[in-house]
Coordinates of C-alpha atoms and ligand atoms in Angstrom, one line a residue:
Chain Y
M143 CA 130.6 103.4 85.6
Q144 CA 127.7 105.7 85.0
K145 CA 125.1 104.5 82.5
K146 CA 123.6 106.4 79.6
F147 CA 120.3 108.2 80.3
G148 CA 117.6 109.7 78.2
G149 CA 116.6 109.0 74.6
S150 CA 113.4 108.0 72.8
T151 CA 110.5 107.8 75.1
I152 CA 107.3 105.8 75.5
M153 CA 104.3 106.8 77.6
L154 CA 102.4 104.3 79.7
D155 CA 99.3 106.1 80.9
R156 CA 98.3 103.9 83.9
S157 CA 99.0 103.7 87.6
D158 CA 100.1 100.5 89.5
I159 CA 101.9 98.9 86.7
N160 CA 103.2 95.8 88.5
T161 CA 106.3 93.6 88.2
D162 CA 104.3 90.7 86.9
E163 CA 103.3 92.9 83.9
I164 CA 106.9 94.1 83.4
I165 CA 108.3 90.6 83.4
P166 CA 105.9 87.6 84.0
A167 CA 106.9 85.0 86.6
K168 CA 107.3 82.3 84.0
Y169 CA 110.6 84.0 82.9
L170 CA 112.0 84.0 86.4
T171 CA 113.6 80.7 85.6
E172 CA 116.3 82.5 83.6
V173 CA 119.7 82.8 85.3
T174 CA 121.1 85.5 83.1
K175 CA 119.8 89.1 82.6
E176 CA 120.3 88.9 78.8
A177 CA 117.8 86.0 78.5
L178 CA 115.0 88.3 79.7
K179 CA 115.4 90.8 76.8
P180 CA 112.5 89.7 74.5
Y181 CA 109.9 89.8 77.3
M182 CA 109.8 93.4 78.4
L183 CA 106.3 94.5 79.4
E184 CA 104.9 91.4 77.9
D185 CA 101.8 91.2 80.1
L186 CA 101.1 94.9 80.4
N187 CA 97.4 95.5 80.6
L188 CA 97.0 98.8 78.7
E189 CA 94.7 99.4 75.8
G190 CA 96.5 99.7 72.5
F191 CA 99.8 98.6 73.9
D192 CA 101.8 96.1 71.9
P193 CA 105.1 94.9 73.5
Q194 CA 106.4 93.9 70.1
D195 CA 105.9 97.4 68.6
E196 CA 109.2 98.8 67.2
K197 CA 108.8 102.0 69.3
V198 CA 108.6 99.9 72.5
K199 CA 111.5 97.7 71.5
S200 CA 113.7 100.7 70.7
C201 CA 112.7 103.1 73.5
S202 CA 115.2 104.3 76.2
V203 CA 112.8 106.1 78.6
I204 CA 109.4 105.2 80.1
V205 CA 107.0 107.7 81.5
S206 CA 104.2 106.5 83.7
R207 CA 101.9 107.3 86.6
E208 CA 101.7 106.3 90.3
N209 CA 103.1 103.3 92.1
F210 CA 105.2 102.1 89.2
G211 CA 106.8 98.7 89.7
C212 CA 104.6 97.5 92.6
G213 CA 104.4 93.8 93.6
S214 CA 107.2 91.4 93.6
S215 CA 110.8 92.1 94.7
R216 CA 112.1 90.6 91.4
E217 CA 115.0 92.6 90.2
H218 CA 114.2 91.0 86.8
A219 CA 111.9 94.0 86.3
P220 CA 114.8 96.6 86.3
W221 CA 117.0 94.1 84.5
V222 CA 114.6 93.6 81.6
F223 CA 114.7 97.4 81.3
E224 CA 118.5 97.4 81.6
V225 CA 119.1 94.8 78.9
N226 CA 116.8 96.8 76.6
D227 CA 118.8 100.0 77.3
V228 CA 115.9 101.6 79.2
H229 CA 117.9 103.2 81.9
T230 CA 115.5 106.0 82.8
I231 CA 111.9 105.7 84.2
I232 CA 109.9 108.8 85.1
A233 CA 106.8 108.4 87.1
E234 CA 104.6 110.1 89.8
S235 CA 105.7 107.5 92.4
Y236 CA 107.2 104.0 92.8
A237 CA 106.9 101.0 94.9
R238 CA 109.8 101.0 97.3
I239 CA 111.6 97.8 96.2
F240 CA 111.4 98.6 92.5
R241 CA 112.7 102.1 93.0
Q242 CA 115.6 100.8 95.2
N243 CA 116.4 98.1 92.6
M244 CA 116.6 100.7 89.8
F245 CA 119.2 102.8 91.8
N246 CA 121.0 99.7 93.0
C247 CA 121.5 98.9 89.3
G248 CA 122.8 102.4 88.7
M249 CA 119.6 103.4 86.8
L250 CA 117.3 106.4 87.3
A251 CA 113.8 106.2 88.8
I252 CA 112.8 109.8 88.6
E253 CA 109.8 111.2 90.4
L254 CA 107.9 114.2 89.1
P255 CA 104.7 115.7 90.5
K256 CA 101.5 114.8 88.7
G257 CA 101.2 118.2 86.9
Q258 CA 104.6 117.8 85.3
I259 CA 103.8 114.2 84.3
D260 CA 100.6 115.5 82.7
K261 CA 102.7 117.9 80.7
L262 CA 104.9 115.1 79.5
F263 CA 101.8 113.1 78.4
A264 CA 100.4 116.2 76.7
L265 CA 103.7 116.6 74.8
G266 CA 103.6 112.9 73.9
A267 CA 100.2 113.4 72.4
T268 CA 101.7 115.8 69.9
G269 CA 104.4 113.4 68.6
D270 CA 107.4 111.3 69.5
V271 CA 109.3 112.5 72.6
T272 CA 113.0 112.5 73.1
L273 CA 114.3 113.1 76.5
E274 CA 117.6 114.5 77.6
V275 CA 118.8 113.9 81.2
D276 CA 121.5 115.8 83.1
V277 CA 122.0 113.9 86.3
E278 CA 124.5 116.3 87.8
A279 CA 122.2 119.3 87.3
Q280 CA 119.0 117.2 87.9
Q281 CA 117.5 118.6 84.7
L282 CA 115.3 117.0 82.1
T283 CA 114.6 118.3 78.6
A284 CA 111.7 116.8 76.7
T285 CA 111.5 117.5 72.9
A286 CA 108.7 116.6 70.5
G287 CA 109.1 118.2 67.1
S288 CA 109.5 121.9 67.6
Q289 CA 108.1 121.8 71.2
Q290 CA 110.3 121.6 74.3
E291 CA 109.6 121.3 78.0
N292 CA 112.1 121.6 80.8
F293 CA 111.9 120.0 84.2
T294 CA 113.9 119.9 87.4
F295 CA 114.0 116.7 89.4
E296 CA 115.1 115.7 92.9
I297 CA 117.1 112.6 93.7
S298 CA 118.8 112.1 97.1
P299 CA 122.6 112.4 97.4
F300 CA 122.7 108.7 98.1
D301 CA 120.7 107.8 95.0
K302 CA 123.0 110.1 93.0
A303 CA 126.1 108.4 94.4
L304 CA 124.7 105.0 93.4
V305 CA 124.1 106.2 89.8
K306 CA 127.6 107.6 89.6
A307 CA 129.2 104.5 91.0
G308 CA 127.2 102.4 88.6
G309 CA 125.2 100.7 91.4
W310 CA 125.1 99.5 95.0
V311 CA 127.6 96.6 94.7
E312 CA 130.3 99.0 93.5
F313 CA 129.4 101.6 96.1
A314 CA 129.2 99.1 99.0
D315 CA 132.3 97.2 97.9
A316 CA 134.4 100.3 98.0
R317 CA 133.1 101.3 101.4
Y318 CA 132.4 98.3 103.6
Chain A
M266 CA 109.9 111.6 121.8
G267 CA 109.3 107.9 122.0
Q268 CA 110.3 105.5 119.2
T269 CA 108.5 103.0 117.0
T270 CA 109.7 99.4 116.8
A271 CA 111.4 100.1 113.5
E272 CA 113.1 103.2 114.8
K273 CA 114.5 101.1 117.8
I274 CA 115.8 98.4 115.4
F275 CA 117.3 101.0 113.1
A276 CA 119.1 102.7 116.0
A277 CA 120.5 99.4 117.2
H278 CA 121.8 98.3 113.8
L279 CA 123.1 101.5 112.2
R280 CA 126.5 100.8 110.6
D281 CA 126.8 103.9 108.5
E282 CA 124.9 106.9 107.2
P283 CA 126.8 107.8 104.0
F284 CA 124.4 110.6 103.3
P285 CA 121.7 112.1 105.5
G286 CA 118.7 109.8 105.6
A287 CA 120.5 106.9 104.0
K288 CA 120.8 104.3 106.8
V289 CA 123.1 101.3 106.2
L290 CA 122.1 98.6 108.7
D291 CA 123.9 95.5 109.9
L292 CA 121.9 92.4 109.1
D293 CA 121.1 89.6 111.5
R294 CA 119.6 87.4 108.7
V295 CA 120.1 87.1 105.0
L296 CA 117.6 84.6 103.6
C297 CA 117.8 83.1 100.1
H298 CA 115.7 81.2 97.7
E299 CA 116.3 79.8 94.3
I300 CA 114.5 82.3 92.2
T301 CA 116.3 85.6 93.1
T302 CA 119.6 84.3 94.5
P303 CA 121.3 82.6 91.5
V304 CA 121.8 85.8 89.6
A305 CA 123.4 87.3 92.7
I306 CA 125.7 84.3 93.0
A307 CA 126.6 84.5 89.4
D308 CA 127.4 88.2 89.7
L309 CA 129.6 87.6 92.8
E310 CA 131.5 84.9 90.9
W311 CA 131.9 87.2 87.9
R312 CA 133.3 89.9 90.1
G313 CA 135.7 87.4 91.7
K314 CA 134.0 87.9 95.1
D315 CA 132.4 84.6 95.7
R316 CA 132.3 85.0 99.4
V317 CA 129.7 85.2 102.2
F318 CA 129.9 87.5 105.2
D319 CA 128.8 84.9 107.7
N320 CA 127.6 81.4 106.9
T321 CA 125.6 81.1 110.1
K322 CA 123.5 84.2 109.4
I323 CA 122.7 83.2 105.8
K324 CA 119.9 80.6 105.4
A325 CA 118.8 79.2 102.0
V326 CA 115.9 77.1 100.6
I327 CA 114.7 75.8 97.3
D328 CA 111.0 76.5 97.5
H329 CA 109.4 78.2 94.5
V330 CA 109.6 75.4 92.0
T331 CA 110.4 72.1 93.8
P332 CA 111.1 69.4 92.9
S333 CA 112.4 71.1 89.8
K334 CA 110.1 70.9 86.9
D335 CA 112.5 71.3 83.9
S336 CA 116.1 72.0 83.1
K337 CA 115.9 75.7 83.8
T338 CA 114.5 75.3 87.3
A339 CA 116.9 72.4 87.9
L340 CA 119.8 74.7 87.0
Q341 CA 118.5 77.4 89.4
A342 CA 118.2 74.8 92.2
K343 CA 121.7 73.5 91.4
I344 CA 123.3 77.0 91.5
L345 CA 121.9 77.6 95.0
R346 CA 122.7 74.0 96.2
D347 CA 126.3 74.2 95.0
W348 CA 126.8 77.6 96.5
A349 CA 125.3 76.5 99.8
K350 CA 127.7 73.6 99.9
R351 CA 130.7 75.6 98.7
H352 CA 130.2 78.1 101.6
D353 CA 129.3 75.4 104.1
L354 CA 125.8 76.9 105.0
A355 CA 124.6 74.9 107.9
D356 CA 121.0 75.8 107.1
F357 CA 120.1 74.9 103.6
F358 CA 116.9 73.1 102.8
D359 CA 116.6 70.9 99.7
V360 CA 113.9 68.6 98.4
G361 CA 112.3 66.6 101.2
R362 CA 113.2 69.1 103.8
N363 CA 112.2 72.3 102.1
G364 CA 109.1 74.5 102.5
V365 CA 107.9 77.9 101.6
C366 CA 110.6 80.4 102.7
N367 CA 108.4 82.7 104.7
A368 CA 106.9 79.8 106.6
L369 CA 110.0 77.7 106.9
F370 CA 112.5 80.2 108.3
P371 CA 110.3 81.4 111.2
E372 CA 109.4 77.8 112.0
K373 CA 113.1 77.0 112.4
G374 CA 113.4 79.7 115.0
Y375 CA 115.7 81.9 112.9
I376 CA 113.8 85.1 113.5
R377 CA 113.9 87.0 116.8
P378 CA 112.5 90.3 118.0
G379 CA 114.7 93.2 117.1
F380 CA 116.4 91.4 114.2
T381 CA 117.1 92.9 110.8
V382 CA 116.2 90.5 108.0
I383 CA 116.3 90.7 104.2
M384 CA 115.5 88.3 101.5
G385 CA 115.0 88.6 97.8
D386 CA 111.3 88.1 98.3
S387 CA 108.7 90.7 98.7
H388 CA 106.8 88.8 101.4
T389 CA 109.8 88.9 103.7
C390 CA 107.6 91.3 105.6
T391 CA 106.0 88.2 107.1
H392 CA 108.9 87.9 109.6
G393 CA 107.8 91.2 111.2
A394 CA 105.3 89.1 113.1
F395 CA 108.1 88.4 115.6
G396 CA 108.8 92.1 116.2
A397 CA 111.7 92.1 113.6
F398 CA 112.4 94.5 110.8
A399 CA 112.2 92.3 107.8
A400 CA 112.2 93.7 104.3
G401 CA 111.9 92.2 100.8
V402 CA 114.8 93.4 98.6
G403 CA 116.0 92.9 95.1
T404 CA 118.9 90.8 94.0
T405 CA 121.5 93.6 94.2
D406 CA 120.6 94.3 97.8
L407 CA 120.7 90.6 98.4
E408 CA 124.1 90.3 96.8
V409 CA 125.5 93.0 99.0
G410 CA 123.8 91.4 102.0
I411 CA 125.5 88.1 101.2
L412 CA 128.9 89.7 100.7
K413 CA 128.9 92.4 103.4
G414 CA 126.1 91.8 105.8
V415 CA 124.6 95.2 105.3
C416 CA 121.6 96.8 103.6
A417 CA 120.7 100.5 103.0
F418 CA 117.2 101.8 103.8
R419 CA 115.5 105.2 104.1
E420 CA 114.3 105.1 107.7
P421 CA 110.6 104.2 107.3
K422 CA 107.9 106.0 109.0
S423 CA 105.3 103.8 110.7
I424 CA 101.6 103.5 110.3
R425 CA 99.9 102.3 113.5
V426 CA 97.0 100.0 113.0
N427 CA 95.0 99.5 116.2
L428 CA 92.8 96.5 116.1
T429 CA 90.1 96.5 118.8
G430 CA 87.0 94.6 119.6
S431 CA 87.0 90.8 119.0
L432 CA 86.9 88.8 115.8
P433 CA 83.5 87.2 115.2
P434 CA 83.4 83.5 114.5
G435 CA 84.3 82.6 110.9
V436 CA 86.4 85.8 110.5
F437 CA 90.2 85.5 110.5
A438 CA 93.4 87.4 110.3
K439 CA 93.2 87.1 106.5
D440 CA 89.9 89.0 106.5
V441 CA 91.4 91.7 108.7
I442 CA 94.4 92.3 106.5
L443 CA 92.3 92.2 103.3
F444 CA 90.1 94.9 104.9
V445 CA 93.1 97.0 106.0
I446 CA 94.6 96.8 102.5
G447 CA 91.3 97.9 101.0
E448 CA 91.3 100.9 103.3
L449 CA 95.0 101.8 102.8
G450 CA 95.2 101.1 99.1
V451 CA 98.0 99.3 97.2
N452 CA 100.4 102.2 97.8
G453 CA 99.0 103.5 101.1
A454 CA 101.9 102.2 103.1
T455 CA 104.8 102.7 100.6
D456 CA 108.0 103.4 102.4
R457 CA 106.1 102.8 105.7
V458 CA 106.1 100.0 108.3
I459 CA 102.7 98.9 109.4
E460 CA 102.8 98.4 113.1
F461 CA 99.9 96.3 114.4
H462 CA 98.6 96.9 117.9
G463 CA 95.6 96.2 120.1
P464 CA 93.8 93.4 121.9
V465 CA 92.9 91.6 118.6
V466 CA 96.6 91.2 117.7
N467 CA 97.5 90.3 121.3
A468 CA 95.0 87.4 121.1
L469 CA 96.3 86.2 117.7
S470 CA 98.6 83.2 117.4
M471 CA 102.0 83.5 115.7
D472 CA 100.5 81.8 112.6
Q473 CA 97.8 84.4 112.3
R474 CA 100.2 87.3 113.1
M475 CA 102.3 86.0 110.1
T476 CA 99.2 86.1 107.9
L477 CA 98.7 89.7 109.0
C478 CA 102.2 90.8 108.4
N479 CA 102.6 88.8 105.2
M480 CA 100.4 91.1 103.2
A481 CA 101.8 94.4 104.4
I482 CA 103.6 94.6 101.1
E483 CA 100.3 94.5 99.3
A484 CA 99.6 98.0 100.7
G485 CA 103.2 98.9 99.6
G486 CA 104.5 98.5 103.2
T487 CA 108.2 97.7 103.8
C488 CA 107.3 95.5 106.7
G489 CA 104.4 94.5 109.0
I490 CA 105.4 94.5 112.6
C491 CA 103.7 92.9 115.7
Q492 CA 104.8 93.7 119.2
P493 CA 106.7 90.8 120.8
D494 CA 104.9 89.4 123.8
M495 CA 104.4 86.0 125.7
T496 CA 102.9 84.5 122.5
T497 CA 106.2 85.3 120.7
V498 CA 108.2 83.9 123.6
D499 CA 106.1 80.7 123.7
Y500 CA 106.6 80.1 120.0
L501 CA 110.4 80.7 120.2
W502 CA 110.9 78.9 123.5
P503 CA 112.3 75.6 122.0
F504 CA 115.0 77.6 120.3
I505 CA 115.9 80.1 123.0
Q506 CA 115.6 78.1 126.2
D507 CA 119.3 77.9 126.6
E508 CA 119.7 81.6 126.3
Y509 CA 117.3 82.7 129.0
A510 CA 116.7 81.5 132.6
D511 CA 112.9 81.5 132.1
K512 CA 110.2 82.8 129.8
Q513 CA 109.8 85.9 131.9
S514 CA 113.3 87.0 131.4
A515 CA 113.0 86.3 127.6
L516 CA 109.9 88.5 127.6
T517 CA 111.7 91.3 129.5
D518 CA 114.5 91.1 126.9
F519 CA 112.2 91.1 123.9
S520 CA 110.0 93.9 125.3
R521 CA 112.8 96.5 124.7
W522 CA 111.7 96.3 121.0
C523 CA 108.1 97.3 121.7
A524 CA 107.1 100.7 120.5
D525 CA 107.0 103.5 123.0
E526 CA 103.6 104.8 123.9
D527 CA 104.5 108.3 122.8
A528 CA 106.1 107.2 119.5
D529 CA 105.4 109.3 116.4
Y530 CA 103.3 107.8 113.7
D531 CA 102.7 108.9 110.1
K532 CA 99.1 107.8 110.4
V533 CA 97.0 106.0 113.0
F534 CA 94.2 103.7 111.8
D535 CA 91.7 102.4 114.3
L536 CA 89.6 99.4 113.4
D537 CA 87.0 97.7 115.6
V538 CA 86.8 94.2 114.1
S539 CA 83.7 93.1 116.0
D540 CA 81.5 93.6 112.9
L541 CA 84.0 92.6 110.3
E542 CA 82.8 90.1 107.7
P543 CA 84.7 87.6 105.6
M544 CA 86.4 89.5 102.8
V545 CA 87.5 88.6 99.3
T546 CA 89.2 90.4 96.4
Y547 CA 87.8 91.1 93.0
D548 CA 89.7 92.3 90.0
Y549 CA 93.5 92.4 89.7
K550 CA 94.7 94.5 92.6
P551 CA 94.8 93.4 96.3
D552 CA 93.0 96.5 97.4
C553 CA 89.9 95.7 95.4
V554 CA 88.2 94.1 98.4
K555 CA 84.6 93.2 99.0
K556 CA 82.5 91.3 101.5
V557 CA 82.3 87.6 100.6
Q558 CA 78.5 88.1 100.7
E559 CA 78.8 90.6 97.8
M560 CA 80.7 88.2 95.7
A561 CA 78.7 85.1 96.6
G562 CA 77.8 83.1 93.6
T563 CA 80.9 83.8 91.5
R564 CA 82.0 80.7 89.7
V565 CA 85.2 78.9 90.9
D566 CA 87.2 76.4 88.8
Q567 CA 90.0 75.8 91.3
V568 CA 90.6 76.1 95.0
Y569 CA 94.2 76.6 96.2
I570 CA 95.0 76.4 99.9
G571 CA 98.6 77.0 100.7
S572 CA 101.4 79.7 100.4
C573 CA 103.3 81.8 102.9
T574 CA 100.0 83.6 103.6
N575 CA 97.8 80.7 104.6
G576 CA 99.6 77.4 104.3
R577 CA 100.3 76.9 108.0
I578 CA 98.7 74.4 110.4
E579 CA 96.0 76.7 111.7
D580 CA 95.0 77.5 108.1
L581 CA 94.7 73.8 107.3
R582 CA 92.7 73.2 110.4
E583 CA 90.4 76.1 109.5
A584 CA 89.8 74.7 106.0
A585 CA 89.4 71.1 107.1
A586 CA 86.8 72.2 109.7
V587 CA 84.7 73.3 106.7
L588 CA 85.5 70.4 104.5
K589 CA 84.9 67.6 107.0
G590 CA 82.1 65.4 105.8
R591 CA 81.9 67.4 102.5
K592 CA 83.1 67.1 99.0
L593 CA 84.4 69.6 96.4
A594 CA 81.8 70.4 93.8
D595 CA 82.3 68.2 90.7
S596 CA 83.3 71.3 88.7
V597 CA 86.1 72.2 91.1
R598 CA 89.7 71.1 91.3
G599 CA 91.2 71.4 94.8
I600 CA 94.9 71.7 95.6
V601 CA 96.3 71.9 99.1
S602 CA 99.9 72.6 99.7
P603 CA 101.1 72.5 103.4
A604 CA 103.8 75.2 103.6
T605 CA 106.5 73.1 105.3
P606 CA 107.3 69.4 106.0
Q607 CA 106.6 70.0 109.7
I608 CA 103.1 71.4 108.9
F609 CA 102.5 68.4 106.6
T610 CA 103.5 65.9 109.3
Q611 CA 101.3 67.7 111.9
A612 CA 98.4 67.8 109.5
M613 CA 98.7 64.1 108.8
S614 CA 98.8 63.3 112.5
E615 CA 95.7 65.3 113.1
G616 CA 93.9 63.6 110.3
L617 CA 93.5 66.8 108.2
M618 CA 95.1 65.3 105.1
Q619 CA 92.5 62.6 105.1
V620 CA 89.8 65.3 105.3
F621 CA 91.3 67.0 102.3
M622 CA 91.6 63.8 100.3
D623 CA 88.2 62.6 101.2
A624 CA 86.9 66.0 99.9
G625 CA 88.7 65.4 96.6
F626 CA 91.7 67.6 97.0
C627 CA 95.1 66.9 95.4
V628 CA 97.8 67.2 98.2
T629 CA 101.1 68.6 97.0
N630 CA 104.5 68.7 98.6
P631 CA 105.4 72.0 100.4
T632 CA 106.2 74.6 97.7
C633 CA 105.0 77.9 96.4
G634 CA 103.4 76.0 93.5
A635 CA 100.3 77.8 92.1
C636 CA 100.8 81.0 94.1
L637 CA 103.0 82.5 91.4
G638 CA 101.9 80.3 88.6
M639 CA 105.3 78.7 88.1
S640 CA 104.4 75.1 88.8
N641 CA 101.5 73.0 90.2
G642 CA 98.1 74.5 89.6
V643 CA 98.5 77.0 86.8
L644 CA 95.2 78.3 85.5
A645 CA 94.0 78.3 81.9
E646 CA 92.8 81.4 80.2
G647 CA 89.4 82.4 81.7
E648 CA 89.6 80.2 84.7
V649 CA 88.9 81.4 88.3
C650 CA 90.8 80.4 91.4
A651 CA 89.6 80.8 95.0
A652 CA 93.0 81.2 96.7
T653 CA 94.4 81.7 100.1
T654 CA 97.5 83.4 98.6
N655 CA 98.4 87.1 98.7
R656 CA 98.5 88.4 95.1
N657 CA 95.8 88.6 92.5
F658 CA 97.7 90.4 89.7
N659 CA 96.6 89.7 86.2
G660 CA 98.4 86.5 85.1
R661 CA 99.8 85.7 88.5
M662 CA 98.5 82.2 88.5
G663 CA 98.6 81.8 84.7
K664 CA 97.9 84.1 81.8
G665 CA 94.2 85.1 81.6
G666 CA 93.4 83.5 85.0
M667 CA 91.5 85.3 87.8
V668 CA 92.5 84.9 91.4
H669 CA 90.2 85.8 94.3
L670 CA 92.1 86.1 97.6
M671 CA 90.3 84.9 100.7
S672 CA 90.7 83.0 104.0
P673 CA 91.2 79.2 104.1
A674 CA 87.6 78.8 105.4
T675 CA 86.1 80.8 102.6
A676 CA 88.2 79.0 100.0
A677 CA 87.1 75.6 101.4
A678 CA 83.4 76.6 101.4
S679 CA 83.7 78.0 97.9
G680 CA 85.2 74.8 96.7
V681 CA 82.4 72.8 98.1
A682 CA 79.7 75.0 96.6
G683 CA 81.5 75.6 93.3
V684 CA 80.9 79.3 93.7
I685 CA 82.3 81.9 96.2
T686 CA 80.5 81.2 99.4
D687 CA 80.4 82.5 103.0
A688 CA 81.8 79.7 105.1
R689 CA 79.8 80.7 108.1
E690 CA 76.6 79.3 106.5
M691 CA 78.2 75.9 106.2
M692 CA 79.7 76.1 109.6
K693 CA 76.3 76.8 111.0
D694 CA 75.0 73.6 109.3
T695 CA 77.9 71.6 110.8
A696 CA 77.2 72.9 114.2
A697 CA 73.5 72.1 113.9
Ligands
SF4_198 S1 104.1 81.3 98.6 FE1 103.7 82.8 97.0 S2 104.0 84.8 97.9 FE2 104.9 83.3 99.3 S3 107.0 83.2 98.8 FE3 106.0 81.6 97.6 S4 105.5 82.7 95.7 FE4 106.0 84.3 97.1

């Protein structure tokens, strides 16, 4: 089953945000995804960022810079997003394992070139951003107040199939 | 056009290409540990698919927190243990027989040139030292691996790193890989395999090749790969002697995985290591690398010698050579964790453990321990660790702690001095 994408957006203006920052190792002793919920981005090293802030707690989309999700292979990183209903990440680039884990969970790790990410950050500077995602048409619409920006993104046919199937287990189980 | 090692392995294992560029490979090994596997097991149960594709190709170990430290880690261990039993896994390693996954599995002879290997562990790239394609994956990939014996990849391009010259005394594989990561950057090899070539690699032991490949992921690399040669054959010989008439025929067989001379690389990186100096990281990213000399004098509260990067017998020898006849500074706590029981036994028989204990080290059982701050050796806020591990992220070894990555020799010397120190100076004194 395809997940819901888009919604209220937070901006994390830093490159190389790693999996230890997204979900610290001390929580890896949990054996359910739900148990991770309170700890999203707990150790993020970013000035002014408060993981307990209501906007963070209620966001559905994260926009960031290069090499998002680098470090450990822990799928706890996508899971902590998943259980917080953050199903869409938009960044300039990703670490391979994190990116694959997102699509394997049927979630979106969208890549946009730096210039377009800059535009999203500029829009974010004017007010709260809401993002709409059309997976089929590969279109994004970002709205802040009366301003709107449109973007086209690329995902591979395989990634799209994973998103539609709801993840890699569903896809692989039907096929192999 | 010739092929890289990864391209040869991909071609030989291709099961399906559901969409152009999406390669689904048959797996030779699916490796499991207790941190990332239990959720996959629970999900398989929940789906009513609690099965394994082949219980001889799946290997499992409890290594990250062992013996269990609390009820939660005991539950993780129990889930893996019960599952291994339920599916009759012949190769499951529990307390007393367990060691750090990326050190234990190669030592058991499970990895061969040309193999495809996955594990829910980013440092699975270590196994590429044998000329295998070995990639860290998340739990969902692991789950499908367990159930179906396949994993999907984009075919990675390769970066060729030619290491020429010869390593000066006191400079080790760890220094080489730290330097290479400093050059490539933390995402310089993303979606790439790092293929190591040249006389320096040829002269390295399997232990050191594993150190080299272990940190490929710190440059974003999918896998580090060394070319199989007689050193590989010698290491694997106890496990393969029934399969080959002699070592030469094993070598001939393994050589088919070597990259072709005219293979196409994304990038070629030449490094003459003859003037390389001992290296160390500063800050919270593994590509923040400096010469030890430049960081000399930095205070150290703890020394940690162990992990899948540098917890092998040669690493312990290297550190013990510096520590012999010396003591840790009063202000420093030392922890040494041999990566596997076999390494532990060997170190004892060579008298290395006595050297560590005489120097004031605490010796722990084989485990990941302090490396990811989940058990033995967590730092307090503001504390500094000289570590032979592979990751210096903020909070990795405990919230507010700072980890400096370095070779076992540098870590040992820094422990003795109480500040980051170039081991070569001490080794000079020892020689004199
Ligand atoms: S020793 Fe450290 S890097 Fe290696 S597997 Fe264990 S936690 Fe991971």
